[in-house]
CSV table of C-alpha atoms in Angstrom, one decimal:
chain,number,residue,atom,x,y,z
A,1,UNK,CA,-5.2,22.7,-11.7
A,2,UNK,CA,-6.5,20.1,-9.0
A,3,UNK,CA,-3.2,17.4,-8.3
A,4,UNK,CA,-5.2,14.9,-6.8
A,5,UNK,CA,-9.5,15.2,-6.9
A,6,UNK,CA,-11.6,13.4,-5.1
A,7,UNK,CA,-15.7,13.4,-6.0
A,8,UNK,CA,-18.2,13.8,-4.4
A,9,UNK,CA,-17.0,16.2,-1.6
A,10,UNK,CA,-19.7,15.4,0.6
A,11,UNK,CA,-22.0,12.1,0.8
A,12,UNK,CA,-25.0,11.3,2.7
A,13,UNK,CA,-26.3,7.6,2.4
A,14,UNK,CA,-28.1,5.3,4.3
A,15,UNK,CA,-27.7,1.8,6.2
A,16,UNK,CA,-27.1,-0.4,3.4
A,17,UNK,CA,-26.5,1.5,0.3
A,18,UNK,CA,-23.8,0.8,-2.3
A,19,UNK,CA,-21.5,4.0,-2.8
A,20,UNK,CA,-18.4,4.6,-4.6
A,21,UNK,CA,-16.2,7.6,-4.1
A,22,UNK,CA,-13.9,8.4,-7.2
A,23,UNK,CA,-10.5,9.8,-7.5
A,24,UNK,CA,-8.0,11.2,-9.8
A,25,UNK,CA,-4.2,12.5,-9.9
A,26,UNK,CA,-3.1,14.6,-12.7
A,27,UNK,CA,1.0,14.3,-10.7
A,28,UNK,CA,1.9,11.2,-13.2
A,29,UNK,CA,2.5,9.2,-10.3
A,30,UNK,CA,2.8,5.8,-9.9
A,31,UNK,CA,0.9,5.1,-6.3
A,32,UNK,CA,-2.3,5.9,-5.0
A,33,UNK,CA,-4.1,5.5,-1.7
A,34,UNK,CA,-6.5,5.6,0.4
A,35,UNK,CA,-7.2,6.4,3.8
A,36,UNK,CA,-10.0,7.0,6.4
A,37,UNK,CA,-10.4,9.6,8.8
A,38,UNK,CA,-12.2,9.1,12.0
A,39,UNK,CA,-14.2,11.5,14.2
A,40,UNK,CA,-10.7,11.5,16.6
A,41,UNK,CA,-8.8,12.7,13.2
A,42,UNK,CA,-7.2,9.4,13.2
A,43,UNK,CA,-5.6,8.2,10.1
A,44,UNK,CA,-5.2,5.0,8.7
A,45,UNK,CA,-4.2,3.2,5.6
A,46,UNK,CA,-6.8,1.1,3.9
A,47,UNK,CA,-5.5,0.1,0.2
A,48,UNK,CA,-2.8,1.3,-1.9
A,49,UNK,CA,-2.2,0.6,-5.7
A,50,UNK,CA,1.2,0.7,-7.7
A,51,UNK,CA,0.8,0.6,-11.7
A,52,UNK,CA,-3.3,-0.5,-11.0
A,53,UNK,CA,-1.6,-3.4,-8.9
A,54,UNK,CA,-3.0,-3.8,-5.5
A,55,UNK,CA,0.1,-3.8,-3.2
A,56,UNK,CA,-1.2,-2.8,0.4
A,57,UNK,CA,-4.8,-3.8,1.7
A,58,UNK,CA,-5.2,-3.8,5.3
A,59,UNK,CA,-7.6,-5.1,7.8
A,60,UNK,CA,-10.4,-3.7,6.2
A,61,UNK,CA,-14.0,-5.4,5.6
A,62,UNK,CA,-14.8,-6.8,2.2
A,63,UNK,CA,-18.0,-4.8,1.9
A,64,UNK,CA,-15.0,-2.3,1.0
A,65,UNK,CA,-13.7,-3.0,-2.4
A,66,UNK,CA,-10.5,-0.3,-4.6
A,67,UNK,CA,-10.9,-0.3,-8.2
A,68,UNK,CA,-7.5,1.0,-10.4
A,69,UNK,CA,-8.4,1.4,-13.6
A,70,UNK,CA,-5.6,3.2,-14.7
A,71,UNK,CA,-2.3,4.6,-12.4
A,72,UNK,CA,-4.1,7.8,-12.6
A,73,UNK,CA,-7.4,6.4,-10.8
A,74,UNK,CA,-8.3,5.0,-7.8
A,75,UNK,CA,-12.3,4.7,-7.0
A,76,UNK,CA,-13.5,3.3,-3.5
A,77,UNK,CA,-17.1,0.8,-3.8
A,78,UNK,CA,-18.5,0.7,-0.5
A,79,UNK,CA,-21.2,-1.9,-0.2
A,80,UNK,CA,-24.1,-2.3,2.4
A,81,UNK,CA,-23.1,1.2,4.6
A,82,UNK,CA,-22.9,0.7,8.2
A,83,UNK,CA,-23.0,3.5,10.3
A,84,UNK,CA,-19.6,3.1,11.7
A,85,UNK,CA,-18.0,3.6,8.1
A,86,UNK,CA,-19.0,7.4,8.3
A,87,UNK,CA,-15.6,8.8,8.1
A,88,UNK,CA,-13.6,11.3,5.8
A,89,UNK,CA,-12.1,9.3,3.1
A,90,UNK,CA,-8.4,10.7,1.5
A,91,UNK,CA,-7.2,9.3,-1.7
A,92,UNK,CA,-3.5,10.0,-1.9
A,93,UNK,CA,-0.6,9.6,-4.3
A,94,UNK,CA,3.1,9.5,-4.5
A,95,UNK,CA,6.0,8.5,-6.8
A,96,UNK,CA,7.2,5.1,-5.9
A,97,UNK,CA,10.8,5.1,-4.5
A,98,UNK,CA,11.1,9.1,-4.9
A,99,UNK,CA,12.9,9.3,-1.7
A,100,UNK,CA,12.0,12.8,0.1
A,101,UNK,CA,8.2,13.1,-1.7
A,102,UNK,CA,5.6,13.1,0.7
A,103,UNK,CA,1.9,11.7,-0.7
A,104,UNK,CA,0.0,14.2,-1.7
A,105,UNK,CA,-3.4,14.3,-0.4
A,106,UNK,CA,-6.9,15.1,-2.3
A,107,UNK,CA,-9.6,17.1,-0.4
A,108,UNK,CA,-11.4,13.9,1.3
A,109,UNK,CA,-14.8,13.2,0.9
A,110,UNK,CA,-17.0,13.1,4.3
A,111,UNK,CA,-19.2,10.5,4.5
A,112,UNK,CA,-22.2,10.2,6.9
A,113,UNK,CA,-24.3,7.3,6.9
A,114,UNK,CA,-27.7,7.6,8.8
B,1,UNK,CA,6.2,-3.2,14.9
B,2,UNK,CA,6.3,0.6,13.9
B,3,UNK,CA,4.6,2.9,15.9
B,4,UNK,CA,4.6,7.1,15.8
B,5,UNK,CA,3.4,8.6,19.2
B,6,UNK,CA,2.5,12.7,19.5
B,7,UNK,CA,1.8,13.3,23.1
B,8,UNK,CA,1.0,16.9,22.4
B,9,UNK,CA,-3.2,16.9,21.8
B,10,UNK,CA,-3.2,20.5,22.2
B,11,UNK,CA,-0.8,23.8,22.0
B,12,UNK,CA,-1.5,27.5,22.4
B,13,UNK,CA,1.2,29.7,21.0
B,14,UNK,CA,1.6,33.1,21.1
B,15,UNK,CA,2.0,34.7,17.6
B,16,UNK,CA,5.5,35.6,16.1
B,17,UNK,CA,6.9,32.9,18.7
B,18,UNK,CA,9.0,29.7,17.6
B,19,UNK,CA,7.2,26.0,18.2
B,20,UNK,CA,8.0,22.8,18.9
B,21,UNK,CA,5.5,19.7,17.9
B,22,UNK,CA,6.9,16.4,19.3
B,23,UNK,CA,6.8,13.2,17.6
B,24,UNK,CA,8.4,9.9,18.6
B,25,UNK,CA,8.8,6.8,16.7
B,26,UNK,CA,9.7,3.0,16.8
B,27,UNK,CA,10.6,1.3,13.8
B,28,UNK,CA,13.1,-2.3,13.0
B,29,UNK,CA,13.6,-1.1,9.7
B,30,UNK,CA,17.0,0.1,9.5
B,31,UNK,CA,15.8,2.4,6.4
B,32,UNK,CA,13.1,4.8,7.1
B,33,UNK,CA,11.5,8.2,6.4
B,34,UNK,CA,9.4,10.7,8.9
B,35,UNK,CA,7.0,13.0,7.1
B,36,UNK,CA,4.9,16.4,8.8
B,37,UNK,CA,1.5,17.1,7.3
B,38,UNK,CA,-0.5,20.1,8.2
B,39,UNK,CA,-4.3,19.6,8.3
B,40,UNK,CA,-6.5,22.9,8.7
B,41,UNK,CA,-9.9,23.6,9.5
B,42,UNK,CA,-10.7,23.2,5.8
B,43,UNK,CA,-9.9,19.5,6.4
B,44,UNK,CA,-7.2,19.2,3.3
B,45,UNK,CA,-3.8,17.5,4.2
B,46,UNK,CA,-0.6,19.4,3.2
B,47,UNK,CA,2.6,17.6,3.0
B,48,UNK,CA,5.2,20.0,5.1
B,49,UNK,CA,8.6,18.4,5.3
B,50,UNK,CA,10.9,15.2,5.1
B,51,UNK,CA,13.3,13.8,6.8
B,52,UNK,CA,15.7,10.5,5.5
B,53,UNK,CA,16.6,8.1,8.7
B,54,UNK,CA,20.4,8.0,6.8
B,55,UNK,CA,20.2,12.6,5.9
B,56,UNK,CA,23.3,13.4,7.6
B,57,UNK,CA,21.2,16.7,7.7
B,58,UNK,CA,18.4,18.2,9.6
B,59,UNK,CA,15.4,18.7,6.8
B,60,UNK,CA,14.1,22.6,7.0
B,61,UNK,CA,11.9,23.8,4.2
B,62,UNK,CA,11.1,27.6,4.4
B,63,UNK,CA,10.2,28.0,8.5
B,64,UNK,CA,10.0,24.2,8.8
B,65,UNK,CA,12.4,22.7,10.7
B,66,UNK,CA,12.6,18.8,11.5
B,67,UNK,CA,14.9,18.1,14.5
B,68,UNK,CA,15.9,14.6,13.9
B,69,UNK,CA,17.8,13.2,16.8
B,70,UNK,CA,18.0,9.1,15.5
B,71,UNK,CA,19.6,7.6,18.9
B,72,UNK,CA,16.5,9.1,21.0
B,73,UNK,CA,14.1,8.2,17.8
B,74,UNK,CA,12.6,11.6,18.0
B,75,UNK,CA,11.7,13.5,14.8
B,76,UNK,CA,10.0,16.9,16.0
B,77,UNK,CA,9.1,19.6,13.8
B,78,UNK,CA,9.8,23.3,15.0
B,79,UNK,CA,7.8,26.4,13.4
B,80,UNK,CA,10.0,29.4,13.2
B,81,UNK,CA,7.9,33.1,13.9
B,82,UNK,CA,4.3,31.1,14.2
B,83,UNK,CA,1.6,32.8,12.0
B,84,UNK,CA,-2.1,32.9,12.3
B,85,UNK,CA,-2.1,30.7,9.4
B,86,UNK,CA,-0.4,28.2,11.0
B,87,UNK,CA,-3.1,26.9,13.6
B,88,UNK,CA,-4.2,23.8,12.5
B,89,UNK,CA,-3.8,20.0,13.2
B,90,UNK,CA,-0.1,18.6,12.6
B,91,UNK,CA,0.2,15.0,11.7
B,92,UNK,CA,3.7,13.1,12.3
B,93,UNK,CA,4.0,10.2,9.8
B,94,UNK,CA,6.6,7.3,9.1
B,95,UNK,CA,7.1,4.5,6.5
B,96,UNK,CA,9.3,2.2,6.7
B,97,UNK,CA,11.8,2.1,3.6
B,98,UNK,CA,10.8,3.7,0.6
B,99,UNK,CA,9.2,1.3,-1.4
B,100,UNK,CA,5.7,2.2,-2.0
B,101,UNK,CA,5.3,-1.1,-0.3
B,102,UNK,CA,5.7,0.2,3.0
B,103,UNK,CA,2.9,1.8,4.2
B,104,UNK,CA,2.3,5.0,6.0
B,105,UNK,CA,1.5,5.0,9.7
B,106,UNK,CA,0.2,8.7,11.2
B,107,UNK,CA,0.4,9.5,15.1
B,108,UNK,CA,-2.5,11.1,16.3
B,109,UNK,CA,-1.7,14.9,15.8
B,110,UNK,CA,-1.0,17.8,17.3
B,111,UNK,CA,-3.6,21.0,17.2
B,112,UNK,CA,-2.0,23.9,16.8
B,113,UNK,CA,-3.5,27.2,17.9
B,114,UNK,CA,-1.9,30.6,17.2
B,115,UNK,CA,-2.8,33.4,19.5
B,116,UNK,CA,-2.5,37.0,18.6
């Protein structure tokens, strides 16, 4: 049993599509993220979502928009691809105020835009 | 500002030997919590170990160690009797608090490589 899933694994898109990048956590927690993973294997935050409620939403360009439809979900809309948004993408999720639990990461979806 | 620095890019280790992966942090939060996640080829990231900026304790989970000295703001993690299975990229993490508010900054890792 997957704990958190991220579809697809792998997507290849062009210069101005629309993509969306869904994932799920079967963990019952209560906070999800998501991240993106440059080429250096830097990481940084980009949303996160307690209860569906948006709580954290960096610096990140409105062409990229989190959807929560449920504290189990969090999907990632990317509009009009540029080719510096190829990246691997992580959803993540943790237990709000659970002192000592890590997030727990999905497999990442790598995405190359041409 | 909180920052995490890792100023290893790059280790070779010889099998069965113990590691060190360094990791410094700044943070004004008097409340705080340094992670360790393990990233292997296979790109997943695995959560390792924990450590509490008020655990009295050092945090060890199986041959996972987290040497927490607080006055030097150092939180490294030590390997006990490396593995094969061990080489991989090691990510030092903090957040400040424990609200799910406070978000999760990542250094920029530490590859591992385990000679035989």
């Amino acid at each position: 049993d997957t704990a958190v899933s991220q579809t697809p694994k792998y997507l290849v898109t062009q210069m101005g599509n629309d993509k969306s990048i869904k994932c799920e956590q079967n963990l019952g927690h209560d906070t999800m993220y998501w991240y993106k993973q440059d080429s250096k294997k830097f990481l940084k935050i980009m949303f996160s979502y307690n209860n569906k409620e948006l709580i954290i939403n960096e610096t990140v360009p409105n062409r990229f928009s989190p959807k929560s439809p449920d504290k189990a979900h969090l999907n990632l809309h990317i509009n009009s691809l540029e080719l510096g948004d190829s990246a691997v993408y992580f959803c993540a999720s943790s237990q709000q105020n659970k002192k000592g639990q890590g997030q727990y990461f999905g497999p990442g979806t790598r995405l190359t835009v041409t | 500002a909180q920052k995490i620095t890792q100023t290893q890019p790059g280790m070779f280790v010889q099998e069965k030997e113990a590691v060190t992966l360094d990791c410094t942090y700044d943070t004004s939060d008097p409340s705080y919590g340094l992670f360790w996640y393990k990233q292997p080829s296979s790109g997943e990231m695995i959560f390792l170990i924990y450590q509490g900026s008020y655990d009295q304790q050092n945090a060890t989970e199986g041959r996972y160690s987290l040497n927490f000295q607080k006055a030097r703001k150092s939180a490294n993690l030590v390997i006990s009797a490396s593995q094969l299975g061990d080489s991989a990229m090691y990510f030092c993490a903090m957040r400040g608090g424990y609200s799910s508010a406070s978000k999760i900054i990542f250094g920029s890792g530490t590859r591992l490589s385990i000679r035989p």
